[in-house]
Short mmCIF file of C-alpha atoms in Angstrom, two decimals:
data_model
loop_
_atom_site.label_atom_id
_atom_site.label_comp_id
_atom_site.label_asym_id
_atom_site.label_seq_id
_atom_site.Cartn_x
_atom_site.Cartn_y
_atom_site.Cartn_z
CA MET T 170 -60.84 79.80 11.91
CA ASN T 171 -59.09 78.11 8.99
CA ASN T 172 -55.93 80.10 9.66
CA LEU T 173 -55.94 79.06 13.27
CA PHE T 174 -56.21 75.44 12.21
CA LEU T 175 -53.25 75.80 9.85
CA LEU T 176 -51.23 77.51 12.56
CA ILE T 177 -51.83 74.62 14.96
CA LEU T 178 -50.95 72.15 12.23
CA ALA T 179 -47.72 73.96 11.35
CA ALA T 180 -46.72 74.27 15.01
CA GLY T 181 -47.11 70.52 15.41
CA LEU T 182 -44.97 69.59 12.43
CA PRO T 183 -41.55 69.78 14.09
CA LEU T 184 -42.82 67.25 16.65
CA ALA T 185 -43.78 64.70 13.99
CA PRO T 186 -41.46 61.68 13.99
CA VAL T 187 -38.88 61.99 11.26
CA ALA T 188 -37.10 58.89 9.99
CA SER T 189 -33.58 60.18 9.51
CA ALA T 190 -30.34 58.27 9.20
CA GLU T 191 -28.32 57.98 12.38
CA THR T 192 -25.17 56.22 13.47
CA ALA T 193 -24.44 53.60 16.10
CA THR T 194 -22.70 56.30 18.15
CA ASP T 195 -25.90 58.39 18.14
CA PHE T 196 -27.81 55.46 19.63
CA GLN T 197 -25.08 54.73 22.17
CA SER T 198 -24.96 58.38 23.29
CA ARG T 199 -28.72 58.54 23.61
CA TYR T 200 -28.97 55.36 25.71
CA GLN T 201 -26.04 56.51 27.84
CA ALA T 202 -27.61 59.93 28.44
CA GLU T 203 -30.85 58.25 29.48
CA VAL T 204 -29.09 56.04 32.05
CA ARG T 205 -27.12 59.04 33.36
CA GLN T 206 -30.35 60.67 34.47
CA SER T 207 -30.40 58.20 37.37
CA ASP T 208 -26.71 57.19 37.41
CA PRO T 209 -24.58 60.26 36.51
CA ASN T 210 -21.32 58.28 36.33
CA PHE T 211 -22.63 55.65 33.95
CA GLU T 212 -20.63 54.92 30.85
CA GLY T 213 -21.49 52.30 28.24
CA SER T 214 -18.87 49.55 28.60
CA PRO T 215 -17.55 47.41 25.73
CA GLN T 216 -16.44 44.77 28.26
CA ARG T 217 -19.89 44.48 29.87
CA GLY T 218 -21.42 44.61 26.40
CA ARG T 219 -19.29 41.69 25.24
CA GLN T 220 -20.23 39.60 28.28
CA PHE T 221 -23.88 40.45 27.71
CA PHE T 222 -23.59 39.50 24.05
CA GLN T 223 -22.31 36.04 24.89
CA ARG T 224 -24.46 35.35 27.96
CA VAL T 225 -26.96 32.52 27.48
CA GLY T 226 -30.48 33.50 28.43
CA VAL T 227 -33.74 31.64 29.01
CA LYS T 228 -33.71 29.08 26.20
CA ASP T 229 -30.09 28.29 25.41
CA TRP T 230 -29.71 31.32 23.18
CA SER T 231 -27.37 34.27 23.46
CA CYS T 232 -26.93 37.13 21.00
CA SER T 233 -23.92 35.24 19.66
CA THR T 234 -25.96 32.11 18.91
CA CYS T 235 -27.09 33.81 15.70
CA HIS T 236 -24.60 36.69 15.36
CA THR T 237 -21.61 34.45 16.30
CA GLU T 238 -18.96 35.44 18.83
CA ASN T 239 -17.57 37.78 16.18
CA PRO T 240 -20.22 40.42 15.40
CA ALA T 241 -18.17 41.51 12.38
CA ALA T 242 -18.75 38.10 10.76
CA VAL T 243 -21.79 36.78 8.90
CA GLY T 244 -24.17 35.04 11.31
CA LYS T 245 -26.80 32.34 10.91
CA HIS T 246 -30.40 32.26 12.16
CA ALA T 247 -30.70 29.58 14.86
CA VAL T 248 -34.04 28.28 13.57
CA THR T 249 -34.12 28.93 9.82
CA ALA T 250 -30.37 28.79 9.06
CA LYS T 251 -30.68 31.99 7.00
CA PRO T 252 -27.40 33.96 6.81
CA ILE T 253 -27.42 37.18 8.87
CA ASP T 254 -25.35 40.16 7.70
CA PRO T 255 -22.66 41.34 10.16
CA LEU T 256 -23.96 43.34 13.12
CA ALA T 257 -20.86 45.43 13.92
CA PRO T 258 -21.21 48.87 12.30
CA ALA T 259 -17.56 48.74 11.14
CA ALA T 260 -18.41 45.66 9.07
CA ASN T 261 -21.87 46.72 7.91
CA GLY T 262 -22.77 50.38 7.37
CA GLN T 263 -26.52 49.63 7.35
CA ARG T 264 -26.56 48.68 11.03
CA PHE T 265 -27.90 51.12 13.65
CA THR T 266 -28.95 53.78 11.17
CA ARG T 267 -32.72 53.78 11.80
CA ALA T 268 -34.47 54.03 15.15
CA ASP T 269 -37.50 51.99 14.07
CA LYS T 270 -35.33 49.05 13.01
CA VAL T 271 -33.10 49.26 16.08
CA GLU T 272 -36.05 49.21 18.47
CA LYS T 273 -37.83 46.47 16.50
CA TRP T 274 -34.84 44.13 16.72
CA PHE T 275 -34.01 44.92 20.36
CA LYS T 276 -37.64 44.14 21.23
CA ARG T 277 -37.67 40.82 19.36
CA ASN T 278 -34.20 39.57 20.21
CA CYS T 279 -34.14 40.60 23.88
CA ASN T 280 -37.43 38.76 24.24
CA ASP T 281 -36.03 35.66 22.51
CA VAL T 282 -32.77 35.59 24.48
CA LEU T 283 -33.78 36.99 27.88
CA GLY T 284 -37.55 36.55 27.93
CA ARG T 285 -37.84 40.26 28.72
CA SER T 286 -36.95 43.68 27.33
CA CYS T 287 -33.35 44.86 27.52
CA SER T 288 -32.64 47.71 29.90
CA THR T 289 -31.29 50.98 28.53
CA GLN T 290 -28.01 50.22 30.32
CA GLU T 291 -27.72 46.88 28.51
CA LYS T 292 -28.41 48.57 25.18
CA SER T 293 -25.78 51.20 25.89
CA ASP T 294 -23.21 48.52 26.82
CA VAL T 295 -23.91 46.33 23.83
CA LEU T 296 -23.69 49.31 21.47
CA ALA T 297 -20.36 50.33 23.07
CA TYR T 298 -19.14 46.78 22.43
CA LEU T 299 -20.38 46.60 18.82
CA ILE T 300 -18.86 50.01 18.01
CA ALA T 301 -15.51 48.77 19.39
CA VAL T 302 -15.52 45.61 17.22
CA LYS T 303 -13.30 46.00 14.19
CA PRO T 304 -13.39 43.61 11.25
CA MET U 890 -74.29 15.82 -15.34
CA LYS U 891 -75.01 16.11 -11.68
CA SER U 892 -72.20 13.73 -10.85
CA ILE U 893 -69.74 15.66 -13.04
CA THR U 894 -70.61 18.89 -11.21
CA TYR U 895 -70.12 17.09 -7.93
CA LEU U 896 -66.80 15.74 -9.09
CA LEU U 897 -65.60 19.19 -10.14
CA LEU U 898 -66.72 20.75 -6.87
CA THR U 899 -64.80 18.12 -4.95
CA ILE U 900 -61.65 18.25 -7.02
CA LEU U 901 -61.29 21.97 -7.75
CA PRO U 902 -60.34 23.10 -4.24
CA ILE U 903 -57.71 20.36 -4.09
CA LEU U 904 -56.29 21.47 -7.43
CA ALA U 905 -56.22 25.07 -6.22
CA SER U 906 -54.17 24.24 -3.14
CA ASP U 907 -51.80 22.11 -5.17
CA ALA U 908 -51.35 24.68 -7.91
CA ALA U 909 -48.64 26.42 -5.89
CA PHE U 910 -46.66 23.18 -5.95
CA ALA U 911 -47.19 22.31 -9.61
CA GLU U 912 -44.57 19.92 -10.94
CA GLU U 913 -42.74 22.53 -13.04
CA GLY U 914 -42.61 25.09 -10.21
CA ARG U 915 -43.07 28.80 -10.81
CA ARG U 916 -41.89 32.29 -10.02
CA TYR U 917 -43.97 34.48 -7.72
CA VAL U 918 -43.87 38.27 -7.55
CA LEU U 919 -43.35 39.29 -3.93
CA ASN U 920 -44.42 42.52 -2.26
CA LYS U 921 -41.47 44.64 -1.07
CA ASP U 922 -42.63 45.16 2.53
CA TYR U 923 -43.27 41.44 2.85
CA ARG U 924 -39.82 40.62 1.50
CA ASP U 925 -38.11 43.17 3.73
CA GLU U 926 -39.92 42.27 6.93
CA CYS U 927 -40.50 38.51 6.72
CA GLY U 928 -37.56 37.82 4.46
CA SER U 929 -35.07 39.08 7.03
CA CYS U 930 -35.35 35.83 9.04
CA HIS U 931 -36.39 33.32 6.41
CA VAL U 932 -37.10 32.89 2.74
CA PRO U 933 -40.13 35.06 1.91
CA TYR U 934 -42.43 32.10 1.30
CA PRO U 935 -44.87 32.87 -1.52
CA PRO U 936 -48.34 33.78 -0.14
CA GLN U 937 -49.83 31.21 -2.53
CA MET U 938 -48.35 28.41 -0.43
CA LEU U 939 -50.89 28.76 2.40
CA PRO U 940 -54.60 29.56 2.51
CA ALA U 941 -55.74 32.94 3.86
CA ARG U 942 -56.98 31.45 7.13
CA SER U 943 -53.51 30.11 7.86
CA TRP U 944 -51.87 33.46 7.11
CA ASN U 945 -54.38 35.16 9.39
CA VAL U 946 -53.50 32.82 12.25
CA LEU U 947 -49.78 33.46 11.69
CA MET U 948 -50.15 37.22 11.46
CA THR U 949 -52.07 37.47 14.74
CA GLY U 950 -49.40 35.52 16.65
CA LEU U 951 -46.15 37.04 15.43
CA ASP U 952 -44.83 37.54 18.97
CA LYS U 953 -44.69 33.72 19.25
CA HIS U 954 -43.71 32.77 15.72
CA PHE U 955 -42.33 29.19 15.57
CA GLY U 956 -40.33 29.83 18.74
CA SER U 957 -39.21 33.39 17.99
CA ASP U 958 -40.56 36.86 18.63
CA ALA U 959 -41.25 38.26 15.15
CA SER U 960 -43.56 41.07 16.26
CA LEU U 961 -44.22 43.97 13.90
CA ASP U 962 -45.80 47.33 14.51
CA PRO U 963 -49.57 46.92 14.11
CA ALA U 964 -49.89 49.05 10.98
CA LYS U 965 -47.25 47.08 9.10
CA ALA U 966 -48.64 43.76 10.33
CA ARG U 967 -52.09 44.71 9.03
CA GLN U 968 -50.69 45.78 5.68
CA ILE U 969 -48.65 42.60 5.19
CA GLY U 970 -51.53 40.45 6.47
CA THR U 971 -53.81 41.94 3.82
CA TYR U 972 -51.24 41.24 1.10
CA LEU U 973 -50.80 37.63 2.23
CA ALA U 974 -54.53 36.93 2.52
CA SER U 975 -55.38 38.46 -0.84
CA ASN U 976 -52.71 36.38 -2.63
CA ALA U 977 -53.22 33.19 -0.62
CA ALA U 978 -53.98 29.71 -1.91
CA ARG U 979 -57.68 29.36 -2.59
CA SER U 980 -58.12 26.14 -0.68
CA ASP U 981 -58.92 26.03 3.00
CA ARG U 982 -56.37 23.36 3.72
CA PRO U 983 -54.32 22.74 5.80
CA ASP U 984 -56.64 22.49 8.76
CA ALA U 985 -56.96 26.05 10.02
CA SER U 986 -57.64 24.84 13.55
CA ARG U 987 -53.90 24.31 13.92
CA THR U 988 -52.28 27.13 15.84
CA ALA U 989 -49.16 27.16 13.67
CA PRO U 990 -50.04 26.29 10.07
CA ARG U 991 -46.95 25.10 8.28
CA ILE U 992 -46.25 25.04 4.56
CA THR U 993 -44.43 21.74 5.12
CA GLU U 994 -47.74 20.18 6.19
CA THR U 995 -49.64 21.09 3.02
CA PRO U 996 -50.40 18.22 0.63
CA GLY U 997 -48.58 19.95 -2.23
CA PHE U 998 -45.37 20.39 -0.26
CA ARG U 999 -45.49 16.81 0.98
CA ARG U 1000 -46.01 15.42 -2.49
CA GLU U 1001 -43.18 17.41 -4.09
CA HIS U 1002 -40.80 16.59 -1.23
CA ARG U 1003 -41.71 12.94 -0.61
CA ASP U 1004 -38.91 10.55 0.32
CA GLY U 1005 -36.94 9.44 -2.71
CA HIS U 1006 -38.40 12.12 -5.02
CA ASP U 1007 -35.54 13.93 -6.79
CA GLY U 1008 -33.13 12.06 -4.53
CA LEU U 1009 -34.52 13.46 -1.27
CA THR U 1010 -33.60 11.56 1.87
CA ALA U 1011 -34.12 12.11 5.60
CA ALA U 1012 -30.36 12.52 5.99
CA LEU U 1013 -30.32 15.33 3.43
CA TRP U 1014 -32.95 17.27 5.40
CA ARG U 1015 -30.83 16.98 8.55
CA SER U 1016 -27.53 17.79 6.85
CA PRO U 1017 -25.71 21.05 7.69
CA ALA U 1018 -26.31 22.30 4.14
CA VAL U 1019 -30.10 22.10 4.61
CA LYS U 1020 -30.69 21.86 8.39
CA THR U 1021 -34.42 22.59 8.16
CA PRO U 1022 -37.18 22.36 5.54
CA ALA U 1023 -37.63 26.12 6.16
CA ASN U 1024 -34.36 26.62 4.30
CA CYS U 1025 -35.86 26.53 0.79
CA GLY U 1026 -32.78 28.20 -0.66
CA ALA U 1027 -30.61 25.19 0.17
CA CYS U 1028 -31.94 23.52 -3.00
CA HIS U 1029 -34.23 26.09 -4.67
CA THR U 1030 -31.42 28.45 -5.65
CA GLN U 1031 -33.77 31.33 -6.54
CA ALA U 1032 -36.16 30.96 -3.57
CA ALA U 1033 -35.15 34.35 -2.17
CA GLU U 1034 -36.57 35.85 -5.37
CA GLY U 1035 -39.80 33.86 -5.05
CA SER U 1036 -38.83 31.39 -7.77
CA TYR U 1037 -39.23 27.63 -7.44
CA ARG U 1038 -38.74 26.48 -11.02
CA GLU U 1039 -37.65 22.91 -11.54
CA ASN U 1040 -34.53 23.86 -13.53
CA GLU U 1041 -33.24 26.02 -10.65
CA ILE U 1042 -33.11 23.16 -8.17
CA ARG U 1043 -29.63 22.10 -7.04
CA ILE U 1044 -29.63 19.37 -4.42
CA PRO U 1045 -26.45 19.74 -2.33
CA ARG U 1046 -23.94 16.96 -2.99
CA ASN U 1047 -22.09 15.44 -0.04
CA PRO U 1048 -24.02 17.81 2.25
#
């Protein structure tokens, strides 16, 4: 009985969430693959991503309000004035390396700017844009 | 004797709430998760600057946090909430019936930042160098480290 329990436990281990370092390209590829399930020709677009980044949403904020129109530059929090480290992976190697952080910030910031969640297509586009930004 | 006891009972809670804003300032040790999570948008305000009831109100409304969505996963929110409440100011002020308790509304903050004190003016608060009273680090140079000592204060000149 004990052995059976251990066997079940061991079999489940590979499914346990593992916090491993990733890259911005990993996230972009994953979002893109997800959109392709319903739109096989979809490709994350830096141009659409840039427009999205600068588009003002529900309360006069866009992504660039805090991150500035240059995501490779240091930004500034719209409410607290706290400096924000660059968002473009080329300027800041810590960005888009952990799924929990990426999803946490998409959830918060999409809600603040758009008043809703971002679609997977929007995430794919904005990642394509941020990856293309060079300092 | 009775009147002295009464006096102490009345005064002690007020002293407790003001202790965080003692004239000479102090340095607080901050929990790492709290610094990482809350300190990414603003100075990690020392837990001692608000009573537990205020922290509890804040921590149950993080999705609408002073105009921003600051939501955390429930496990982390619980963990940080416990840290804040167990290190909170011992007084029950400010009025916990407020939906958004603010450090800037506590008597200690108001006293230490009153107009004219240390050269503070309304224009300085509005200046680009300060912008908001939430920006402790504009004058308290070590605020990010939880330190508010008097000798670390640098009021921006020509802000």
